[in-house]
Amino acid sequence: MSKRTEIKTVLTDFDSRIGQEITVMGWVRAFRSNRFIALNDGTSMNNLQVVVDFEQLDEQLLKQVHFHACIKVTGQLVASQGAGQDVELLAAKLEILGGANPEEYPMQPKAQSMEFLREKAHFRMRTNTFSAVFRIRHGIAYAVHKYFNDNGYFYLHTPIITGSDAEGAGEMFHVTTLDPANPPRTEDGAVDYSQDFFEKPTNLTVSGQLQAEIGALALGKVYTFGPTFRAENSNTSRHLAEFWMIEPEVAFYDIFDNMDLAEDFCKYLINHILEHYPAELEFLDSRIQKLEQNMPKEQRRAMGLIETLRFVVDNDFERITYTEAVNILRSSKPYKKGKFEYEVEWGKDLQAEHERFLVEKKFKKPVIVRDYPAEIKAFYMRMNEEQEQIPGRTVAAMDVLFPGIGEVIGGSQREERLDVLKARMADMNVPEEELWWYLELRKFGGCPHAGFGLGFERMVQFITGMGNIRDVIAFPRTPGNAEF
RNA sequence: GCCUCAGUAGCUCAGCUGGUUAGAGCGGCGGACUGUUAAUCCGUAGGUCCAAGGUUCAAGUCCUUGCUGAGGCGCCA
């Protein structure tokens, strides 16, 4: 193929190219007035206007310039006569690389529903909305690595297949090469996993945290960023069966260092996108405004997308303890009026409606809640000292709650005291045999350390303003859905 | 897993208390158009009303079951 110039380059760096002949390739977004082709090659939010003179080009060729057909155009770049763009390309040569017969092609040059586009995941990335989302998704992923690299963290690849089912984060997908219809059996009739590939039962990982702790206790500061699997039957706009999670783990960090890291990290990611993807954000912002035009006022966002992102980076996150949260909730208007469906009571977990009140009504910004009751949190979270005014024991856990999507981060300081950890595992029926190495980490050269898990798609959702998590991952896996 | 709502043309939807040949906008197709920007204008075709059963003289409309999707909740990131 002859060399092409990317459309983003043409549109942003055109001074030196005006008057020159260039070649561009991309997908047709519109063919107006038998003269103007809006061409997009995925590099930019904006299209290049290609101007055709039908007397100079074959009529049959121009008839194939359909919506989303892929074409190659060579011609002279000139200053545009029209008002909508700086430059345009006068087509001297036009070639159809891939036609798109509109009588069969399902995509149409108009707004289509998210549900319909989800069924067309192989085409939806050609739309403005999804190309913007996926450019931003890339930008956030890049910023994750840049942030950690620039701050002295090491990227650790924790296993996708795990031999432990004690990671305490929900139902797991089994991994096996045994024939499910006819597996080998032991004498007592159980499946004989000693004949399986790994000679033991294995699952897809639900978290890289326990292994990340191994890294932290050697390299000091590590992070993981990889796929994570939960076999929960979750049917919501913020859950996936396969998602990407970022898990920093840091030696010598306590819960407060952990909160500082979480806040700084979130702000860095948002700032990176504000700085590098303004066109995408403006498009998504206006998209939401159009969507909300017909909604009643109370259902609309209080602030625009970009305004929300600026607000989050410009303000400190609110930090409260679980006990304070319970007190705030119990003296709140909706509580007194009986508007909450679930009871607010020390010892019970905060429900989505409670978190939403704190984030969206009370503080109107991200909130970090810490020091949750020990009974409702995982075995590895560090036990706090007893406090007189608090009804029960708490652990040094923290959740970062964002407006609209709720929990984006869950983390904790880890229990480094061997005896306390063993007691907790016994209390919660976590088998020591499976996590012998986790215990030895405390026995030999242990230290205080902390970390958290950030749901990557939830962050992408927040930054792009997309309402459903299935629309910020290219190929969503949810209960009953693994197409593509 | 639970609750609520929806499924009618390629897409988005209208179709009233059941009543003849089921509608619109957009998209498609045919045509016009050399300065358009969600281009515009004229013409035109296009339907197993999600599926199966039932009630009725008569069902897109009512009932039952199932399937699919969405929203909310739970589980969490």
Coordinates of C-alpha atoms (C1' of nucleotides) in Angstrom, one line a residue:
Chain A
M1 CA 0.0 0.0 0.0
S2 CA 1.2 3.5 -0.7
K3 CA 1.9 5.6 2.2
R4 CA -1.0 7.3 3.8
T5 CA -1.2 10.4 5.9
E6 CA -3.3 10.0 9.1
I7 CA -6.3 12.3 9.2
K8 CA -5.5 13.5 12.7
T9 CA -2.1 14.8 11.3
V10 CA -3.8 16.4 8.3
L11 CA -6.3 18.2 10.5
T12 CA -3.9 19.4 13.2
D13 CA -0.7 20.0 11.2
F14 CA -1.8 21.3 7.8
D15 CA 0.2 24.4 7.2
S16 CA 3.2 22.7 5.7
R17 CA 0.9 20.3 3.7
I18 CA -1.3 22.9 2.0
G19 CA -0.8 22.6 -1.8
Q20 CA 0.8 19.2 -1.5
E21 CA -0.5 15.9 -2.8
I22 CA -1.4 13.4 0.0
T23 CA -3.1 10.0 0.3
V24 CA -5.6 9.2 3.0
M25 CA -7.6 6.1 3.8
G26 CA -10.6 5.7 6.0
W27 CA -14.3 5.0 6.3
V28 CA -17.0 7.2 4.8
R29 CA -19.2 9.0 7.4
A30 CA -21.3 11.0 4.9
F31 CA -21.5 11.8 1.2
R32 CA -23.3 15.1 0.8
S33 CA -24.5 16.9 -2.2
N34 CA -22.8 14.5 -4.5
R35 CA -19.6 16.4 -3.8
F36 CA -18.5 16.2 -0.2
I37 CA -17.2 13.0 1.5
A38 CA -16.7 13.1 5.3
L39 CA -13.8 10.7 5.9
N40 CA -12.7 9.3 9.2
D41 CA -9.8 6.9 9.8
G42 CA -10.2 6.5 13.6
T43 CA -7.2 8.7 14.5
S44 CA -9.4 11.7 15.3
M45 CA -12.8 12.8 16.5
N46 CA -13.0 15.0 13.4
N47 CA -13.5 14.0 9.7
L48 CA -11.5 15.1 6.7
Q49 CA -13.6 16.7 4.0
V50 CA -12.9 15.2 0.7
V51 CA -14.2 17.2 -2.3
V52 CA -15.0 15.2 -5.5
D53 CA -15.6 16.5 -9.0
F54 CA -18.0 14.0 -10.5
E55 CA -17.0 15.0 -14.0
Q56 CA -13.5 13.8 -13.3
L57 CA -14.3 10.6 -11.5
D58 CA -16.2 7.5 -12.7
E59 CA -19.9 7.6 -11.9
Q60 CA -20.0 3.9 -11.0
L61 CA -17.1 4.4 -8.6
L62 CA -18.9 7.3 -6.8
K63 CA -22.0 5.2 -6.5
Q64 CA -20.1 2.9 -4.2
V65 CA -19.2 5.7 -1.8
H66 CA -21.6 4.4 0.8
F67 CA -21.8 4.9 4.5
H68 CA -18.8 3.2 6.2
A69 CA -17.3 2.0 2.9
C70 CA -13.6 2.1 3.1
I71 CA -11.9 4.3 0.6
K72 CA -8.4 5.5 -0.5
V73 CA -8.2 9.0 -1.8
T74 CA -5.2 10.8 -3.3
G75 CA -5.3 14.5 -4.1
Q76 CA -4.2 18.0 -3.3
L77 CA -4.8 19.4 0.2
V78 CA -6.2 23.0 0.1
A79 CA -7.6 25.6 2.4
S80 CA -11.3 24.9 2.7
Q81 CA -13.9 27.3 1.2
G82 CA -16.5 26.1 3.6
A83 CA -16.9 27.2 7.2
G84 CA -16.8 23.9 9.0
Q85 CA -13.2 23.0 8.5
D86 CA -9.7 24.5 7.9
V87 CA -8.6 22.2 5.0
E88 CA -10.1 19.8 2.5
L89 CA -8.8 17.3 0.0
L90 CA -9.5 17.6 -3.7
A91 CA -9.9 14.1 -4.8
A92 CA -7.9 13.3 -8.0
K93 CA -7.9 9.5 -7.5
L94 CA -10.4 7.6 -5.5
E95 CA -10.4 3.8 -4.8
I96 CA -12.9 1.6 -3.0
L97 CA -10.9 -0.6 -0.6
G98 CA -14.0 -2.2 0.9
G99 CA -17.6 -1.5 -0.1
A100 CA -20.5 -1.5 2.4
N101 CA -23.8 -2.3 0.6
P102 CA -26.4 -0.3 2.5
E103 CA -29.1 -2.8 1.7
E104 CA -27.4 -5.3 3.9
Y105 CA -25.1 -3.2 6.2
P106 CA -26.9 -2.7 9.6
M107 CA -25.3 0.5 10.6
Q108 CA -27.0 3.8 9.6
P109 CA -25.9 7.4 9.5
K110 CA -28.0 8.4 12.5
A111 CA -28.1 8.0 16.3
Q112 CA -28.7 4.3 17.1
S113 CA -29.5 2.8 20.5
M114 CA -26.8 1.5 22.8
E115 CA -28.7 -1.8 23.0
F116 CA -28.7 -2.3 19.2
L117 CA -25.0 -1.3 18.9
R118 CA -24.1 -3.8 21.6
E119 CA -25.3 -6.5 19.2
K120 CA -23.1 -5.0 16.5
A121 CA -19.9 -4.9 18.6
H122 CA -17.9 -5.6 15.4
F123 CA -19.2 -2.3 13.9
R124 CA -19.9 -0.1 16.8
M125 CA -16.4 1.2 17.1
R126 CA -16.9 3.0 13.8
T127 CA -19.3 5.4 15.5
N128 CA -18.3 8.7 17.0
T129 CA -19.4 7.7 20.5
F130 CA -17.5 4.4 20.6
S131 CA -14.4 5.6 18.8
A132 CA -14.2 8.4 21.4
V133 CA -14.8 5.9 24.3
F134 CA -12.1 3.5 23.1
R135 CA -9.5 6.3 22.4
I136 CA -10.1 7.5 25.9
R137 CA -10.0 3.9 27.3
H138 CA -6.5 3.6 25.7
G139 CA -5.5 6.9 27.2
I140 CA -6.5 5.9 30.7
A141 CA -4.6 2.6 30.3
Y142 CA -1.6 4.4 29.1
A143 CA -1.8 6.9 32.0
V144 CA -2.0 4.0 34.5
H145 CA 1.3 2.7 33.4
K146 CA 2.8 6.2 33.1
Y147 CA 1.7 7.1 36.6
F148 CA 3.1 4.0 38.2
N149 CA 6.3 4.0 36.2
D150 CA 7.0 7.7 37.0
N151 CA 6.4 7.0 40.7
G152 CA 8.8 4.1 40.9
Y153 CA 6.3 1.2 40.8
F154 CA 7.0 -2.1 39.0
Y155 CA 4.4 -3.8 36.9
L156 CA 3.8 -7.3 38.2
H157 CA 2.0 -9.9 36.1
T158 CA 0.0 -12.0 38.6
P159 CA -1.5 -15.3 37.4
I160 CA -4.7 -15.6 35.5
I161 CA -5.1 -19.2 36.5
T162 CA -5.1 -19.7 40.2
G163 CA -5.0 -22.8 42.4
S164 CA -6.6 -21.0 45.3
D165 CA -10.3 -20.6 45.8
A166 CA -9.8 -18.7 49.0
E167 CA -9.3 -15.2 47.6
G168 CA -12.6 -14.2 49.1
A169 CA -14.0 -12.1 46.2
G170 CA -17.0 -14.1 45.0
E171 CA -17.8 -17.0 42.7
M172 CA -15.0 -18.3 40.4
F173 CA -14.9 -19.8 36.9
H174 CA -13.4 -23.3 36.9
V175 CA -10.5 -24.1 34.6
T176 CA -10.1 -27.7 33.5
T177 CA -9.2 -29.9 30.6
L178 CA -11.3 -32.7 31.9
D179 CA -14.3 -33.9 29.9
P180 CA -17.3 -32.3 31.7
A181 CA -19.6 -35.1 30.4
N182 CA -17.4 -37.9 31.7
P183 CA -14.7 -36.7 34.2
P184 CA -12.5 -39.2 35.9
R185 CA -13.8 -40.1 39.4
T186 CA -12.2 -41.1 42.6
E187 CA -13.5 -44.2 44.5
D188 CA -16.0 -42.2 46.5
G189 CA -17.4 -40.7 43.2
A190 CA -15.9 -37.2 43.4
V191 CA -14.2 -35.7 40.3
D192 CA -10.6 -36.8 40.4
Y193 CA -8.7 -33.6 39.9
S194 CA -5.4 -35.3 40.3
Q195 CA -5.9 -36.4 36.6
D196 CA -6.6 -32.8 35.5
F197 CA -4.0 -30.6 33.7
F198 CA -2.7 -29.0 36.9
E199 CA -3.4 -32.1 39.0
K200 CA -5.6 -30.0 41.3
P201 CA -8.8 -27.8 40.9
T202 CA -8.0 -24.4 39.3
N203 CA -10.0 -21.2 38.7
L204 CA -9.7 -17.9 36.9
T205 CA -8.4 -15.2 39.1
V206 CA -10.8 -12.9 41.0
S207 CA -7.9 -10.7 42.2
G208 CA -4.1 -10.4 41.9
Q209 CA -3.8 -8.9 45.3
L210 CA -2.5 -11.8 47.4
Q211 CA 0.3 -12.4 44.8
A212 CA 0.9 -8.6 44.5
E213 CA 1.7 -8.6 48.2
I214 CA 4.5 -11.0 47.4
G215 CA 5.8 -8.4 45.0
A216 CA 5.4 -5.5 47.4
L217 CA 7.4 -7.4 50.1
A218 CA 10.4 -7.6 47.8
L219 CA 10.2 -4.8 45.3
G220 CA 8.5 -2.3 47.6
K221 CA 6.0 -0.8 45.2
V222 CA 4.2 -2.9 42.6
Y223 CA 1.0 -2.8 40.6
T224 CA -1.0 -5.3 38.6
F225 CA -3.2 -4.4 35.7
G226 CA -4.9 -7.4 34.1
P227 CA -8.1 -9.3 33.4
T228 CA -10.2 -10.4 36.4
F229 CA -13.1 -12.9 36.4
R230 CA -16.2 -13.1 38.6
A231 CA -18.8 -15.8 38.0
E232 CA -21.5 -13.8 39.8
N233 CA -24.9 -13.6 38.3
S234 CA -24.7 -9.9 38.3
N235 CA -27.1 -8.0 36.1
T236 CA -26.3 -4.3 36.5
S237 CA -24.9 -1.5 34.5
R238 CA -21.6 -1.6 36.5
H239 CA -20.7 -5.3 36.6
L240 CA -18.9 -7.5 34.1
A241 CA -17.9 -11.2 34.4
E242 CA -14.6 -10.3 32.8
F243 CA -13.1 -6.9 33.6
W244 CA -9.7 -5.3 34.1
M245 CA -8.5 -4.4 37.5
I246 CA -5.6 -2.3 38.7
E247 CA -4.1 -3.3 42.0
P248 CA -1.2 -1.3 43.5
E249 CA 0.4 -2.9 46.6
V250 CA 2.9 -0.9 48.6
A251 CA 5.3 -1.9 51.4
F252 CA 5.5 0.5 54.4
Y253 CA 2.1 2.1 53.5
D254 CA -0.7 2.4 56.1
I255 CA -4.3 3.1 55.4
F256 CA -3.8 6.9 55.2
D257 CA -0.9 6.6 52.7
N258 CA -3.2 4.2 50.8
M259 CA -6.0 6.8 50.6
D260 CA -3.5 9.5 49.5
L261 CA -2.3 7.2 46.7
A262 CA -5.9 6.4 45.6
E263 CA -6.9 10.0 45.4
D264 CA -3.7 11.1 43.7
F265 CA -4.0 8.3 41.2
C266 CA -7.6 9.0 40.3
K267 CA -6.9 12.6 39.8
Y268 CA -3.9 11.9 37.6
L269 CA -5.9 9.6 35.3
I270 CA -8.7 12.2 35.0
N271 CA -6.2 15.0 34.4
H272 CA -4.4 13.0 31.7
I273 CA -7.7 12.6 29.7
L274 CA -8.7 16.3 30.2
E275 CA -5.3 17.3 28.8
H276 CA -5.0 14.8 25.9
Y277 CA -8.5 14.0 24.8
P278 CA -10.5 17.3 24.9
A279 CA -12.3 16.7 21.5
E280 CA -13.5 13.3 22.7
L281 CA -14.7 14.7 26.0
E282 CA -16.5 17.6 24.3
F283 CA -18.3 15.1 22.1
L284 CA -19.3 12.9 24.9
D285 CA -20.3 15.9 27.0
S286 CA -22.6 17.2 24.3
R287 CA -23.9 13.7 23.7
I288 CA -25.1 13.4 27.3
Q289 CA -26.7 16.9 27.1
K290 CA -28.7 15.9 24.1
L291 CA -29.7 12.6 25.7
E292 CA -30.8 14.4 28.9
Q293 CA -32.8 17.1 27.0
N294 CA -36.0 15.2 27.3
M295 CA -35.5 14.0 30.8
P296 CA -37.1 15.5 33.9
K297 CA -34.8 17.9 35.7
E298 CA -34.2 15.6 38.7
Q299 CA -32.9 12.8 36.5
R300 CA -30.3 15.0 34.7
R301 CA -26.7 15.3 35.9
A302 CA -26.1 18.2 38.2
M303 CA -23.0 19.1 36.2
G304 CA -21.8 18.5 32.6
L305 CA -19.2 15.8 32.0
I306 CA -16.2 18.0 31.7
E307 CA -17.4 20.2 34.5
T308 CA -17.7 17.1 36.7
L309 CA -14.2 15.9 35.8
R310 CA -12.7 19.3 36.6
F311 CA -14.5 19.5 39.8
V312 CA -13.2 16.1 40.9
V313 CA -9.6 17.0 40.2
D314 CA -9.9 20.4 41.8
N315 CA -11.4 19.3 45.1
D316 CA -10.2 17.1 47.9
F317 CA -12.1 13.9 48.3
E318 CA -14.2 13.8 51.4
R319 CA -12.8 11.3 54.0
I320 CA -15.0 9.9 56.7
T321 CA -15.1 6.7 58.8
Y322 CA -17.8 4.1 58.5
T323 CA -19.0 5.1 62.0
E324 CA -19.3 8.7 60.9
A325 CA -21.1 7.7 57.8
V326 CA -23.6 5.7 59.8
N327 CA -24.2 8.8 62.1
I328 CA -24.6 11.1 59.1
L329 CA -27.1 8.7 57.5
R330 CA -29.1 8.2 60.7
S331 CA -29.5 12.0 61.1
S332 CA -30.3 12.6 57.4
K333 CA -33.7 13.7 56.0
P334 CA -34.3 10.5 53.9
Y335 CA -33.6 8.4 57.0
K336 CA -36.0 10.3 59.2
K337 CA -38.6 10.3 56.5
G338 CA -38.2 6.5 56.1
K339 CA -37.0 6.9 52.5
F340 CA -34.2 4.3 52.7
E341 CA -35.2 0.8 51.8
Y342 CA -32.4 -0.7 53.9
E343 CA -31.8 -0.2 57.5
V344 CA -28.8 1.9 58.6
E345 CA -27.3 0.3 61.6
W346 CA -23.7 0.0 62.8
G347 CA -22.4 -3.4 61.7
K348 CA -24.5 -3.6 58.5
D349 CA -22.9 -2.8 55.2
L350 CA -23.7 0.5 53.5
Q351 CA -26.2 -0.1 50.6
A352 CA -26.0 1.6 47.2
E353 CA -28.8 4.1 48.3
H354 CA -26.7 5.1 51.3
E355 CA -23.6 5.6 49.3
R356 CA -25.4 7.6 46.8
F357 CA -26.8 9.9 49.5
L358 CA -23.3 10.5 50.9
V359 CA -21.7 11.1 47.5
E360 CA -24.5 12.8 45.5
K361 CA -26.5 14.6 48.1
K362 CA -24.4 15.2 51.2
F363 CA -20.9 15.9 50.0
K364 CA -21.5 16.2 46.2
K365 CA -18.0 14.8 45.4
P366 CA -16.0 11.6 45.7
V367 CA -16.0 10.2 49.2
I368 CA -13.5 7.8 50.9
V369 CA -15.1 5.7 53.6
R370 CA -12.7 3.8 55.9
D371 CA -12.6 1.7 59.1
Y372 CA -15.5 -0.7 58.4
P373 CA -16.8 -3.3 60.8
A374 CA -14.5 -6.4 60.8
E375 CA -17.4 -8.8 60.4
I376 CA -18.4 -7.5 56.9
K377 CA -14.9 -7.3 55.4
A378 CA -12.3 -9.8 54.1
F379 CA -9.9 -11.7 56.3
Y380 CA -6.7 -10.0 55.1
M381 CA -7.7 -6.5 56.2
R382 CA -5.8 -5.1 59.2
M383 CA -7.6 -5.1 62.5
N384 CA -7.8 -1.7 64.1
E385 CA -7.3 -1.0 67.8
E386 CA -10.5 -1.1 69.9
Q387 CA -12.1 2.4 70.4
E388 CA -14.4 3.3 73.2
Q389 CA -17.0 5.2 71.3
I390 CA -17.3 2.6 68.5
P391 CA -19.7 -0.4 69.1
G392 CA -17.5 -3.1 67.5
R393 CA -14.1 -3.9 66.0
T394 CA -13.1 -2.3 62.7
V395 CA -10.6 -3.0 60.0
A396 CA -8.4 -0.6 58.1
A397 CA -10.5 -0.9 54.9
M398 CA -11.4 1.9 52.5
D399 CA -13.9 2.3 49.7
V400 CA -13.6 5.2 47.2
L401 CA -17.1 6.2 46.1
F402 CA -17.8 8.2 42.9
P403 CA -21.0 9.9 41.9
G404 CA -23.1 7.9 39.5
I405 CA -21.2 4.6 39.7
G406 CA -20.6 4.1 43.3
E407 CA -17.6 2.0 44.4
V408 CA -14.6 2.6 42.1
I409 CA -11.9 1.5 44.5
G410 CA -11.9 -1.0 47.4
G411 CA -8.7 -1.4 49.4
S412 CA -7.1 -1.8 52.8
Q413 CA -4.1 -1.9 54.9
R414 CA -3.2 -5.6 55.1
E415 CA -2.9 -7.6 58.3
E416 CA 0.8 -8.1 58.8
R417 CA 0.6 -9.7 62.3
L418 CA 0.8 -13.5 61.9
D419 CA -1.2 -14.3 65.0
V420 CA -3.9 -11.8 64.3
L421 CA -4.2 -13.0 60.7
K422 CA -4.4 -16.7 61.7
A423 CA -7.1 -15.9 64.2
R424 CA -9.1 -14.0 61.5
M425 CA -8.7 -16.8 59.0
A426 CA -10.0 -19.3 61.6
D427 CA -12.9 -17.0 62.4
M428 CA -13.9 -16.7 58.7
N429 CA -13.2 -20.4 57.8
V430 CA -10.3 -19.6 55.4
P431 CA -8.2 -22.7 55.1
E432 CA -4.6 -22.1 56.2
E433 CA -3.3 -25.0 54.0
E434 CA -4.2 -23.2 50.8
L435 CA -2.6 -19.9 51.8
W436 CA 0.5 -21.3 53.5
W437 CA 2.7 -19.0 51.4
Y438 CA 0.6 -16.0 52.4
L439 CA 1.2 -16.8 56.0
E440 CA 4.9 -17.3 55.5
L441 CA 5.0 -13.8 54.1
R442 CA 4.2 -12.6 57.6
K443 CA 6.5 -15.1 59.3
F444 CA 9.6 -14.1 57.3
G445 CA 10.4 -10.4 56.7
G446 CA 6.8 -9.1 56.9
C447 CA 6.0 -5.4 57.3
P448 CA 3.1 -3.1 57.3
H449 CA 1.7 -2.7 53.8
A450 CA -1.4 -1.6 51.9
G451 CA -3.1 -1.5 48.5
F452 CA -6.3 -1.4 46.6
G453 CA -8.2 -2.6 43.6
L454 CA -9.5 -0.1 41.0
G455 CA -12.1 -1.3 38.6
F456 CA -10.7 -0.1 35.3
E457 CA -14.0 -0.1 33.4
R458 CA -15.7 1.8 36.2
M459 CA -13.1 4.5 35.9
V460 CA -13.6 4.6 32.1
Q461 CA -17.3 4.8 32.7
F462 CA -16.9 7.8 35.0
I463 CA -14.5 9.6 32.7
T464 CA -16.6 9.0 29.5
G465 CA -20.0 9.4 31.2
M466 CA -21.2 6.2 29.6
G467 CA -24.2 4.9 31.5
N468 CA -23.6 1.1 31.0
I469 CA -20.3 -0.6 31.7
R470 CA -20.9 -2.9 28.7
D471 CA -20.3 0.1 26.5
V472 CA -16.8 0.9 27.7
I473 CA -15.3 -2.6 27.1
A474 CA -15.0 -3.8 23.5
F475 CA -16.4 -7.2 24.0
P476 CA -18.5 -7.4 27.2
R477 CA -18.9 -10.7 29.0
T478 CA -22.0 -10.8 31.2
P479 CA -24.3 -13.6 32.3
G480 CA -25.6 -15.3 29.1
N481 CA -23.4 -13.2 26.8
A482 CA -20.1 -14.1 25.3
E483 CA -20.5 -13.2 21.6
F484 CA -17.5 -12.0 19.6
Chain B
rG1 C1' -31.0 -14.4 41.9
rC2 C1' -35.2 -10.7 43.0
rC3 C1' -38.6 -6.6 41.3
rU4 C1' -40.5 -3.4 37.3
rC5 C1' -41.0 -2.2 32.2
rA6 C1' -40.5 -3.4 27.1
rG7 C1' -40.5 -6.6 22.4
rU8 C1' -44.9 -3.7 15.9
rA9 C1' -40.9 -2.0 8.8
rG10 C1' -33.5 -2.1 8.5
rC11 C1' -33.4 1.6 13.1
rU12 C1' -36.4 4.6 16.8
rC13 C1' -41.3 4.5 18.1
rA14 C1' -47.1 5.5 17.7
rG15 C1' -51.2 2.2 17.4
rC16 C1' -57.2 4.6 22.6
rU17 C1' -62.1 1.0 26.4
rG18 C1' -60.5 -5.7 21.3
rG19 C1' -63.7 -4.1 15.4
rU20 C1' -62.4 -4.1 8.0
rU21 C1' -56.8 -3.0 3.6
rA22 C1' -51.2 -1.8 10.5
rG23 C1' -48.9 4.1 10.7
rA24 C1' -44.9 8.0 11.3
rG25 C1' -39.8 9.7 11.3
rC26 C1' -35.1 8.2 10.0
rG27 C1' -32.6 4.6 6.9
rG28 C1' -32.9 1.9 1.8
rC29 C1' -34.0 2.2 -3.4
rG30 C1' -35.0 5.6 -8.1
rG31 C1' -34.4 10.7 -9.5
rA32 C1' -32.7 16.1 -8.9
rC33 C1' -28.5 18.8 -6.9
rU34 C1' -20.8 21.6 -8.1
rG35 C1' -20.1 24.6 -1.5
rU36 C1' -22.5 20.7 1.8
rU37 C1' -21.7 20.4 7.5
rA38 C1' -27.3 15.3 11.1
rA39 C1' -27.2 18.5 3.4
rU40 C1' -31.9 19.4 1.0
rC41 C1' -36.1 18.4 -2.4
rC42 C1' -39.4 14.8 -5.3
rG43 C1' -41.0 9.8 -5.8
rU44 C1' -41.1 4.6 -4.1
rA45 C1' -40.8 -0.2 -1.9
rG46 C1' -40.7 -2.4 2.7
rG47 C1' -44.4 -6.1 8.2
rU48 C1' -44.6 -14.3 10.5
rC49 C1' -47.0 -7.2 15.2
rC50 C1' -40.9 -12.0 19.9
rA51 C1' -42.7 -17.5 20.3
rA52 C1' -46.3 -21.2 21.8
rG53 C1' -51.0 -21.9 23.8
rG54 C1' -55.8 -19.8 25.4
rU55 C1' -60.4 -16.4 25.8
rU56 C1' -63.6 -14.3 21.9
rC57 C1' -68.1 -13.8 16.3
rA58 C1' -63.3 -11.0 16.1
rA59 C1' -56.6 -10.3 19.2
rG60 C1' -50.9 -6.1 17.5
rU61 C1' -54.5 -5.0 21.6
rC62 C1' -57.0 -9.4 26.9
rC63 C1' -55.0 -14.0 29.7
rU64 C1' -51.0 -18.0 30.6
rU65 C1' -46.1 -19.8 29.9
rG66 C1' -41.5 -19.2 27.7
rC67 C1' -37.5 -16.4 25.2
rU68 C1' -34.8 -11.8 24.6
rG69 C1' -33.6 -6.9 26.1
rA70 C1' -33.5 -2.6 29.4
rG71 C1' -33.8 -0.1 34.3
rG72 C1' -33.5 -0.9 39.6
rC73 C1' -31.8 -4.0 43.8
rG74 C1' -28.3 -7.7 45.8
rC75 C1' -23.0 -9.7 45.2
rC76 C1' -18.6 -6.3 44.1
rA77 C1' -14.3 -3.4 41.2

